[in-house]
XYZ file of N, CA, C and O in Angstrom:
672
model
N 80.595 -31.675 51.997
C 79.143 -31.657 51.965
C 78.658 -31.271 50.582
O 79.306 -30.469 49.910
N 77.548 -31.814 50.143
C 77.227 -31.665 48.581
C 76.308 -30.391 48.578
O 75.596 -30.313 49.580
N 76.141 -29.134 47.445
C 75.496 -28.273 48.017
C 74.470 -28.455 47.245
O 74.255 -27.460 46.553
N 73.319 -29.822 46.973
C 72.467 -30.024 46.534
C 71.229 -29.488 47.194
O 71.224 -29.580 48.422
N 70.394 -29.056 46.740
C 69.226 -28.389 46.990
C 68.482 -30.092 47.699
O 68.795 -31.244 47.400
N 67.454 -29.589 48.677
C 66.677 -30.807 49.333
C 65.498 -30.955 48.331
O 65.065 -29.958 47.754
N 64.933 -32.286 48.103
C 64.247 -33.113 47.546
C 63.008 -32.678 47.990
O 62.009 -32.979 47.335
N 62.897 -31.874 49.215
C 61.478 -31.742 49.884
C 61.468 -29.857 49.833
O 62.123 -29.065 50.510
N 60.543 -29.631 48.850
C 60.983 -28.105 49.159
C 59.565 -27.582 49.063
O 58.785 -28.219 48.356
N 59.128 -26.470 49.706
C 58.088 -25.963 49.636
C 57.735 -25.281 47.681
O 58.395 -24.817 46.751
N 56.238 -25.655 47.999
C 55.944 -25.088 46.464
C 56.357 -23.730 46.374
O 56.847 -23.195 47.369
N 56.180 -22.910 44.979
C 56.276 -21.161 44.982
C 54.839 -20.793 45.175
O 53.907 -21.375 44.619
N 54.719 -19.725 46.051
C 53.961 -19.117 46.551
C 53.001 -18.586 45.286
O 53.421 -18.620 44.130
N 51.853 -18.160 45.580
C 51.154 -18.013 44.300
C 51.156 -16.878 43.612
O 50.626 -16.801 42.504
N 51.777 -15.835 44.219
C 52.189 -14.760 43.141
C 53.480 -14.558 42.661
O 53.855 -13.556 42.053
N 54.427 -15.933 43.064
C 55.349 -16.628 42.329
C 55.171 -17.541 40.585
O 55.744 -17.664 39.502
N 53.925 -17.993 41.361
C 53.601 -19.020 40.274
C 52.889 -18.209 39.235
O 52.957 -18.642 38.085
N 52.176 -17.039 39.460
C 51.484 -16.348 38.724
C 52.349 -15.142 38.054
O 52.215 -14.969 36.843
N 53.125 -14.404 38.700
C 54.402 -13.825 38.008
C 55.240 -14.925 36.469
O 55.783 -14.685 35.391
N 54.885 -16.078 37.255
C 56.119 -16.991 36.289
C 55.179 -17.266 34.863
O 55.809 -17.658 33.881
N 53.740 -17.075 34.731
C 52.711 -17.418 33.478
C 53.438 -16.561 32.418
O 54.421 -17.083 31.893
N 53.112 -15.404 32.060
C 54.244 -14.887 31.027
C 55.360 -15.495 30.467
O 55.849 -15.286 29.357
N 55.593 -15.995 31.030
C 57.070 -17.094 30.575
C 57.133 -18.217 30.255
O 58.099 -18.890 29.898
N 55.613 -18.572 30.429
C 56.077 -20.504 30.222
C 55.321 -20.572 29.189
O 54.249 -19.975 29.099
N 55.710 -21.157 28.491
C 55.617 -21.685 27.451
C 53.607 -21.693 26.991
O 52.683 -21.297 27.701
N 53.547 -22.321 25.533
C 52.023 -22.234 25.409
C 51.300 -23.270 25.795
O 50.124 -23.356 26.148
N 52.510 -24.382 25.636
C 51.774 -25.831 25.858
C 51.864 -26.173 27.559
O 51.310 -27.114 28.128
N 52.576 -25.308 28.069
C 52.625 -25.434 30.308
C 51.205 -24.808 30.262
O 50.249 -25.140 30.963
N 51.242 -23.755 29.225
C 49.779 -23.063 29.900
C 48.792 -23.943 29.655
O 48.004 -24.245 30.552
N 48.696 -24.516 28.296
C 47.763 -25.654 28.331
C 47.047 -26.638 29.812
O 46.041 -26.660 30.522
N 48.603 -27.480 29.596
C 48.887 -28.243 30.440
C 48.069 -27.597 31.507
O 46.883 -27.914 31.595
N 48.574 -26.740 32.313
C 48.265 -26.342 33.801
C 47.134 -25.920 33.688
O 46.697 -26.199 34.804
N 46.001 -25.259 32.951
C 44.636 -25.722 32.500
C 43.875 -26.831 32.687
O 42.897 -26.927 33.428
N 44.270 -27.521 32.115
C 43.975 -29.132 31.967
C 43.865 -29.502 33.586
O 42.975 -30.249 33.992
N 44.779 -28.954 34.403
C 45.292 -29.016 35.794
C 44.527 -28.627 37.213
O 44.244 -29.150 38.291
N 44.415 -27.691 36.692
C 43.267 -26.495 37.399
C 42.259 -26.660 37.055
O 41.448 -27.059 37.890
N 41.872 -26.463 35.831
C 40.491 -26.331 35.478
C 39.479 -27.408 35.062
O 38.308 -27.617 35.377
N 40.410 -28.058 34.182
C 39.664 -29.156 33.514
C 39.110 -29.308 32.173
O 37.968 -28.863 32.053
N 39.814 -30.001 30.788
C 39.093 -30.029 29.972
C 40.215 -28.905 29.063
O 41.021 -28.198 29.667
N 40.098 -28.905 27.677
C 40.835 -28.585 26.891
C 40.556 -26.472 27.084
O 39.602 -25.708 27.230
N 41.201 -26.430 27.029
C 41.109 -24.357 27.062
C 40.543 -23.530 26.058
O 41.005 -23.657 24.923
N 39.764 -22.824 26.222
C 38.484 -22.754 25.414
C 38.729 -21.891 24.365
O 37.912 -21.766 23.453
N 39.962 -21.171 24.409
C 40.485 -20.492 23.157
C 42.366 -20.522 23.249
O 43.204 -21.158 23.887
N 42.368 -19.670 22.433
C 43.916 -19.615 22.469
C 44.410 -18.492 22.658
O 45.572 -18.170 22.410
N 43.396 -17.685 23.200
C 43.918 -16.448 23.489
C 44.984 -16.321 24.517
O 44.492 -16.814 25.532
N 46.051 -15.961 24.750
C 47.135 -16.093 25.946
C 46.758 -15.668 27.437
O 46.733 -16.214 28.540
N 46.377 -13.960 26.706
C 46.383 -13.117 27.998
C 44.799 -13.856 28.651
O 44.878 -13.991 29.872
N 43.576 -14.285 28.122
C 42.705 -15.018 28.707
C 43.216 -16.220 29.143
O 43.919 -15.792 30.059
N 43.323 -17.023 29.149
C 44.125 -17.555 30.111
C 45.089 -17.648 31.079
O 44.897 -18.395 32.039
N 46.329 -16.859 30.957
C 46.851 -16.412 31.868
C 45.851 -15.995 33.544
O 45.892 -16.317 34.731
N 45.032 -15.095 32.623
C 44.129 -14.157 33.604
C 43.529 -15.553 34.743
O 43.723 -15.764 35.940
N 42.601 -16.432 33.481
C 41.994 -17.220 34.353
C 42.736 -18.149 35.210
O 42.281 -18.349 36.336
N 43.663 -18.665 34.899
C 44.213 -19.215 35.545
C 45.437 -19.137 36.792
O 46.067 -20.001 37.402
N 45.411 -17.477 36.826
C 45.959 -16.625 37.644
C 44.418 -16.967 38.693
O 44.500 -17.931 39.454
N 43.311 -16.287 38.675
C 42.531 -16.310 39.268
C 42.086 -17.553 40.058
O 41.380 -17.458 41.063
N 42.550 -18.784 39.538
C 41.748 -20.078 40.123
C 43.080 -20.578 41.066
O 42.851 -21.476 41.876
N 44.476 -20.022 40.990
C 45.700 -20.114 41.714
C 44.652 -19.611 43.050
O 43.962 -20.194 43.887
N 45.016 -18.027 42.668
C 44.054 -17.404 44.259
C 43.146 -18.303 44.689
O 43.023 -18.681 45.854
N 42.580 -18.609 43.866
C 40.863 -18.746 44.641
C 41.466 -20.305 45.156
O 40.914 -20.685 46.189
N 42.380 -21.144 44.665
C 42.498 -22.428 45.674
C 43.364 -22.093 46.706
O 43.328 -22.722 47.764
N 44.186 -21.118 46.512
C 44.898 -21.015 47.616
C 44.564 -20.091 49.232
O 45.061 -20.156 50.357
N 43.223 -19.073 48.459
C 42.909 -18.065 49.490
C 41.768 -18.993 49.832
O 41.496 -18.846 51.023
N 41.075 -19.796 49.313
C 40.025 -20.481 50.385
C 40.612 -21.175 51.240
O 39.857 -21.587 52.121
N 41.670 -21.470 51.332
C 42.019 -22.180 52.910
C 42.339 -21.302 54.036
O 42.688 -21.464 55.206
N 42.049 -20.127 53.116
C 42.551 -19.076 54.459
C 41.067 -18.579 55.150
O 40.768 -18.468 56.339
N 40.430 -18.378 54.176
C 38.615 -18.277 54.650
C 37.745 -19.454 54.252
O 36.743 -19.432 53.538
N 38.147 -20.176 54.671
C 36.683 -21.177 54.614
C 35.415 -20.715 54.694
O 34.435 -21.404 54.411
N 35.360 -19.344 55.144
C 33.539 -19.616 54.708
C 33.230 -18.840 53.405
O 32.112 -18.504 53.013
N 34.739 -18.557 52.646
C 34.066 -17.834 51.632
C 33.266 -18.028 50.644
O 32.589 -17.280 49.939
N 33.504 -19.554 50.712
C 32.567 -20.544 49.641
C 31.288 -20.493 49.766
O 30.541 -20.727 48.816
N 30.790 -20.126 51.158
C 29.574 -20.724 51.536
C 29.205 -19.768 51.583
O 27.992 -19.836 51.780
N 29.678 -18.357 51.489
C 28.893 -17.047 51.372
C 28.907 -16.676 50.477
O 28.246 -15.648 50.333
N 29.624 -17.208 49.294
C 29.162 -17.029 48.131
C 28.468 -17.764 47.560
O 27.907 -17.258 46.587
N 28.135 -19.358 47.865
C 27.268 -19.833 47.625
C 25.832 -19.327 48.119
O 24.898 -19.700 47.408
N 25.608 -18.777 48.887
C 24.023 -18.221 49.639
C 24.189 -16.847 48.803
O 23.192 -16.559 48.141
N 24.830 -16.318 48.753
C 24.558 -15.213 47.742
C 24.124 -15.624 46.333
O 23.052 -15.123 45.993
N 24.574 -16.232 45.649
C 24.375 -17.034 44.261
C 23.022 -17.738 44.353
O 22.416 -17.995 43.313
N 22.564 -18.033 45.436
C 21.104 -18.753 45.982
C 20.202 -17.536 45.939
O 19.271 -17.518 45.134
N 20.435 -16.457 46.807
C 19.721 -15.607 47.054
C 19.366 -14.727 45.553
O 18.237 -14.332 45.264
N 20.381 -14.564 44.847
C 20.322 -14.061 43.406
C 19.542 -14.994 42.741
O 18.779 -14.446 41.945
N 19.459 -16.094 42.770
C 18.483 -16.927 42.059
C 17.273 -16.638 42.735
O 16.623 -15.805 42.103
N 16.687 -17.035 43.849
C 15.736 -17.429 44.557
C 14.819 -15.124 44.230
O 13.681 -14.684 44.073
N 15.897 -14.644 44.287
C 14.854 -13.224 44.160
C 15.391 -12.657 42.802
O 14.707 -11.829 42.201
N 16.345 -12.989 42.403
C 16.956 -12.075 41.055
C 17.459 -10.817 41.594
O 17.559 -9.960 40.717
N 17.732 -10.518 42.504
C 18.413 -9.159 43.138
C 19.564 -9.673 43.497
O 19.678 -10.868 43.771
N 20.676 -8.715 43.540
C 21.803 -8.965 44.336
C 21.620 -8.142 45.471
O 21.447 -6.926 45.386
N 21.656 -8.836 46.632
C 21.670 -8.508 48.088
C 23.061 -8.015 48.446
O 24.083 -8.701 48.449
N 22.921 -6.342 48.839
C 23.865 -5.293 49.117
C 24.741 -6.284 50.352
O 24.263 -7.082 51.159
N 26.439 -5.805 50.091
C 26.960 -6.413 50.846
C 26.875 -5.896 52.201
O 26.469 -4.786 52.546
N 27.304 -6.834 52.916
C 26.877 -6.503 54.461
C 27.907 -5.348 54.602
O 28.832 -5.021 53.859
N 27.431 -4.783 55.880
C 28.337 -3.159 56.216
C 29.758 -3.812 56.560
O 30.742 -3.173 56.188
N 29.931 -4.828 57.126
C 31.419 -5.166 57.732
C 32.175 -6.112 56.584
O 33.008 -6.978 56.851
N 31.736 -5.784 55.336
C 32.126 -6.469 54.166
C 33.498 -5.916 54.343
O 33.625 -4.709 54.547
N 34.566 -6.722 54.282
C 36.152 -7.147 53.986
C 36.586 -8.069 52.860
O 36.395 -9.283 52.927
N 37.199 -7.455 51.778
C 37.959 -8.287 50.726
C 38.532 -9.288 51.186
O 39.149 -9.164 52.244
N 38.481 -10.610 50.487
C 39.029 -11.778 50.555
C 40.888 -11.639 50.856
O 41.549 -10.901 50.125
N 41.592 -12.478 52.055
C 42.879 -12.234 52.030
C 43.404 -12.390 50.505
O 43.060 -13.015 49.502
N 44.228 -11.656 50.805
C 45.127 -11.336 49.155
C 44.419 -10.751 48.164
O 44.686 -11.013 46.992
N 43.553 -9.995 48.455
C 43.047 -9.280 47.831
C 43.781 -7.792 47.483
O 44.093 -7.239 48.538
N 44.089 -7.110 46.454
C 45.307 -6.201 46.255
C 43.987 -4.861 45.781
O 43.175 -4.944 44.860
N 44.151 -3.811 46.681
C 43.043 -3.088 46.131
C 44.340 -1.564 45.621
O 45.437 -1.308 46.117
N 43.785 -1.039 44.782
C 44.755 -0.125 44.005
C 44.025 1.109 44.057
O 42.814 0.916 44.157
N 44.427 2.513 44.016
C 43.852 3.657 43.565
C 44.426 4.751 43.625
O 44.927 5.259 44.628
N 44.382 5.243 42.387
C 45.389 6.707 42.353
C 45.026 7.785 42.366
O 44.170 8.238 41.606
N 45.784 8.576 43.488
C 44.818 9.685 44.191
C 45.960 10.925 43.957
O 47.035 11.183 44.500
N 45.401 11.372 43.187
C 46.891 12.958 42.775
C 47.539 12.042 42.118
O 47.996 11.280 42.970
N 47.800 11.732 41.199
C 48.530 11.190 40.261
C 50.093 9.921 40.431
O 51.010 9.574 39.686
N 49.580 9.539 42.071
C 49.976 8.453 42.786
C 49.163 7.033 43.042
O 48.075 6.996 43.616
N 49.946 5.715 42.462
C 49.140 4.734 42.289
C 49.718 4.498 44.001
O 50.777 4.902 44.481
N 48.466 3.601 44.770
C 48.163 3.445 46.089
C 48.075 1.792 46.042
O 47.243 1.339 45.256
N 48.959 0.729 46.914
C 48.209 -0.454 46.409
C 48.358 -0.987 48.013
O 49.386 -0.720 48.634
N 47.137 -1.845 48.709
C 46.709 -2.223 49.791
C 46.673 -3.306 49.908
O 46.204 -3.564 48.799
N 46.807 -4.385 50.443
C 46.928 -5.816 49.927
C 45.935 -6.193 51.790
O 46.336 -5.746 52.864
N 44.892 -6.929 51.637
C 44.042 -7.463 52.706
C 44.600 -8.569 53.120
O 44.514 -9.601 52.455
N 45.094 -8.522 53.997
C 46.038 -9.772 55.141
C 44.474 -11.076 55.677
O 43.317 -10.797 55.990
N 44.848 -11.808 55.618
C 44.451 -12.913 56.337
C 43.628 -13.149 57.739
O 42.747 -13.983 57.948
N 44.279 -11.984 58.811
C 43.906 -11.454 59.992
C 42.505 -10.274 59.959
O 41.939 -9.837 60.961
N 42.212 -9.975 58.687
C 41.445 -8.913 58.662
C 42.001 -7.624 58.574
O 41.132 -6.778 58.365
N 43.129 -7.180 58.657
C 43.789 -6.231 58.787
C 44.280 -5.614 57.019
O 43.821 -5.910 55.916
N 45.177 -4.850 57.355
C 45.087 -4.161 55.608
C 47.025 -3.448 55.452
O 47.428 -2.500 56.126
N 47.757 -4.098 54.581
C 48.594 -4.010 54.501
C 49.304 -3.276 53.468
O 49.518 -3.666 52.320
N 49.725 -1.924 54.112
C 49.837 -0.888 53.270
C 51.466 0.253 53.357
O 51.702 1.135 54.182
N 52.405 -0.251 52.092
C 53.505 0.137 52.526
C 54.756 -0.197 53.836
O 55.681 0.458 54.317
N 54.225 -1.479 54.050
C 55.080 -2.387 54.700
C 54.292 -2.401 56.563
O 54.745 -2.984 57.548
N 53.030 -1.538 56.460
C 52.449 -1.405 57.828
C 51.198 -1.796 57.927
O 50.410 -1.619 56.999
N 50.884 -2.329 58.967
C 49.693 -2.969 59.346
C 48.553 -1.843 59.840
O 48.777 -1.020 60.728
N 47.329 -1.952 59.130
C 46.166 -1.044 59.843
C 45.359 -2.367 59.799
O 45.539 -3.414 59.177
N 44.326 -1.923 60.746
C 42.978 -2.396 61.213
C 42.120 -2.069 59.979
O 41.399 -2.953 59.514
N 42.168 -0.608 59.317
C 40.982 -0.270 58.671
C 41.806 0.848 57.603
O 42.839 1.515 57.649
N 40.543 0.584 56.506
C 40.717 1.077 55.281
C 40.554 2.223 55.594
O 41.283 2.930 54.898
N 39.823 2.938 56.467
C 39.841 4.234 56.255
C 41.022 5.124 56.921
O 41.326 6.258 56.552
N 41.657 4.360 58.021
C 42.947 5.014 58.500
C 44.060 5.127 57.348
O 44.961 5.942 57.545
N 44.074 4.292 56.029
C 44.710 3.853 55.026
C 44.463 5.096 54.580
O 45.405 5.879 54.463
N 43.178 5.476 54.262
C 42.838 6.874 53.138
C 42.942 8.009 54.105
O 42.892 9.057 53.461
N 43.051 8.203 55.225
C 43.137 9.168 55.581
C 44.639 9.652 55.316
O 44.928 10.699 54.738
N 45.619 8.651 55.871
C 47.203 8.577 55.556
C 47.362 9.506 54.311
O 47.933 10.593 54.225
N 46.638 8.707 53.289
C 46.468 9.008 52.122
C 46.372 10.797 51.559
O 46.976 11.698 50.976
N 45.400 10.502 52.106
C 44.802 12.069 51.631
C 44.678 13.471 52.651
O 44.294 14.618 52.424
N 45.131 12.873 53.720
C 44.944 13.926 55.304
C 44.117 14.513 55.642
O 44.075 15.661 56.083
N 42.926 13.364 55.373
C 40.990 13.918 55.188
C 40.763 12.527 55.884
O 41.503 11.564 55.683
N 39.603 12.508 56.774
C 38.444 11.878 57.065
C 37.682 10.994 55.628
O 36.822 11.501 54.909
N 38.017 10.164 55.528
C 37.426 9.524 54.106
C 36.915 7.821 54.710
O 37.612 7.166 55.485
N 35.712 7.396 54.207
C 35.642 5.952 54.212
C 36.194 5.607 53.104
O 36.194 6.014 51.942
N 36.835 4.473 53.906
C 38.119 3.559 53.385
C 37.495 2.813 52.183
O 37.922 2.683 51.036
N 36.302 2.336 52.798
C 35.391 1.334 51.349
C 35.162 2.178 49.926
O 35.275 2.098 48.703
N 34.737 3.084 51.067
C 34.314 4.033 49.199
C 35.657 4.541 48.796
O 35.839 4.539 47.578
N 36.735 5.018 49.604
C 37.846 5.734 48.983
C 38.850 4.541 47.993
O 39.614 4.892 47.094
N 38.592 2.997 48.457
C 39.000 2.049 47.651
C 38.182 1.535 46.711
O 38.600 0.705 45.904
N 37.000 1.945 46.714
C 35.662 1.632 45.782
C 35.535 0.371 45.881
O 35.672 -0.428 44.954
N 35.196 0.049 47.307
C 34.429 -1.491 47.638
C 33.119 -0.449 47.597
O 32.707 -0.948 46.550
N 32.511 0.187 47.769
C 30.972 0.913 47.925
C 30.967 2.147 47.103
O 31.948 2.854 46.870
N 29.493 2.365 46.602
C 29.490 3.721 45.735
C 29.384 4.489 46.161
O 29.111 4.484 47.361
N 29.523 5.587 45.500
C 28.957 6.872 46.719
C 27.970 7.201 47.151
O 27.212 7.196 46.181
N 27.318 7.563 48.173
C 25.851 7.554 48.403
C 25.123 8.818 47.242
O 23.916 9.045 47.166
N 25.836 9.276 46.701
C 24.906 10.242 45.647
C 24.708 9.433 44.198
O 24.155 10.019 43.268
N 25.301 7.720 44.011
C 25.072 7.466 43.049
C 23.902 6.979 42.615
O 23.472 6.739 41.487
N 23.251 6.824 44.187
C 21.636 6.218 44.142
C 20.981 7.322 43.089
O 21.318 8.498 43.220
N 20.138 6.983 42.149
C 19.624 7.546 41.343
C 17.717 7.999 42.010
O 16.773 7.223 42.162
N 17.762 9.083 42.188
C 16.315 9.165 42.990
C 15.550 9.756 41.943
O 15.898 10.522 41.045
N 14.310 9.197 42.259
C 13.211 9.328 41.454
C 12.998 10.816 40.967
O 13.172 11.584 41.913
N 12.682 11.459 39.809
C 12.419 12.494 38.972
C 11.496 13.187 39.461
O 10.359 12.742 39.309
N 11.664 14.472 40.192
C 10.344 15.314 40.881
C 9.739 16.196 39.653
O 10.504 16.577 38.766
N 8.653 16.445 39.624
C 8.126 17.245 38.742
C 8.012 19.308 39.386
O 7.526 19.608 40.477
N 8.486 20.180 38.552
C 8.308 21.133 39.448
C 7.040 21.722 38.977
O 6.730 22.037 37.828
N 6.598 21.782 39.689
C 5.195 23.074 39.405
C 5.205 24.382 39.228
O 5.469 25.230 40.081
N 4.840 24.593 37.827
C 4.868 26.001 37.770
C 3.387 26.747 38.302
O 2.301 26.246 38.593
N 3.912 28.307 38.285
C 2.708 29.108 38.908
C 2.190 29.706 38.097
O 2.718 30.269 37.138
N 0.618 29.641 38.503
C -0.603 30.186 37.724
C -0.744 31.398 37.546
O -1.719 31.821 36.924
């Protein structure tokens, strides 16, 4: 039997293909520009490209996993036009699958990777929610959004300047 590899093989996964940018050459990076994006590459900077074209890997490969992410970011991009505000994300806001959220808490980097299912994949185990993640974490009651800084803290709202009155 010949131990030739089959003719039909699945592509590399995209943080295969994106691991492998560092390495290929200047003119693949070109090339795969030209590929993705379209149109000659707008500088020659490496690590800018790399970046972008790391990013447009994800973004073709994670929209088939959410189809509506297009379309909610398109009505957001509408809504930013149509008022010039950006409209606060909704409360049940969830990072796009493959989304890798990071944060180092005591001088330990933390990294979470958002599954496909909605769920949150952390150290080889499946949670429902970010905040069971930070609690693990820290052995405190913490929201998960703010402890991953999808949300600010509610003291970052800046409130209006009171005047104090002095006495007569």
């Amino acid at each position: 039997m010949s131990t030739q590899t089959s003719s039909f093989s699945t592509p590399p996964s995209v943080a295969a293909q994106i691991a492998r940018l560092p390495e290929m050459p200047m003119a693949e990076i070109r090339a795969l520009w030209q590929k993705l994006v379209g149109g000659d590459t707008p500088t020659h900077n490496r690590q800018f490209l790399e970046r972008r074209i790391a990013y447009r890997l994800q973004e073709l490969e994670f929209r088939k996993v959410d189809a509506n992410l297009l379309d909610r970011n398109q009505r957001r991009i509408e809504s930013l036009v149509e008022t010039g505000k950006v409209k606060k994300r909704d409360r049940d806001y969830r990072p796009a699958a493959g989304t890798v959220l990071v944060r180092e808490y005591k001088g330990v980097e933390y990294r979470v990777i958002a599954t496909a299912d909605g769920q949150y994949d952390f150290q080889g185990r499946m949670y429902p929610s970010l905040s069971m993640i930070a609690r693990e974490i820290t052995g405190m009651r913490w929201s998960g959004p703010l402890f991953f800084g999808l949300k600010p803290p509610s003291n970052a709202k800046t409130k209006p300047a009171t005047k104090k009155r002095g006495g007569r």
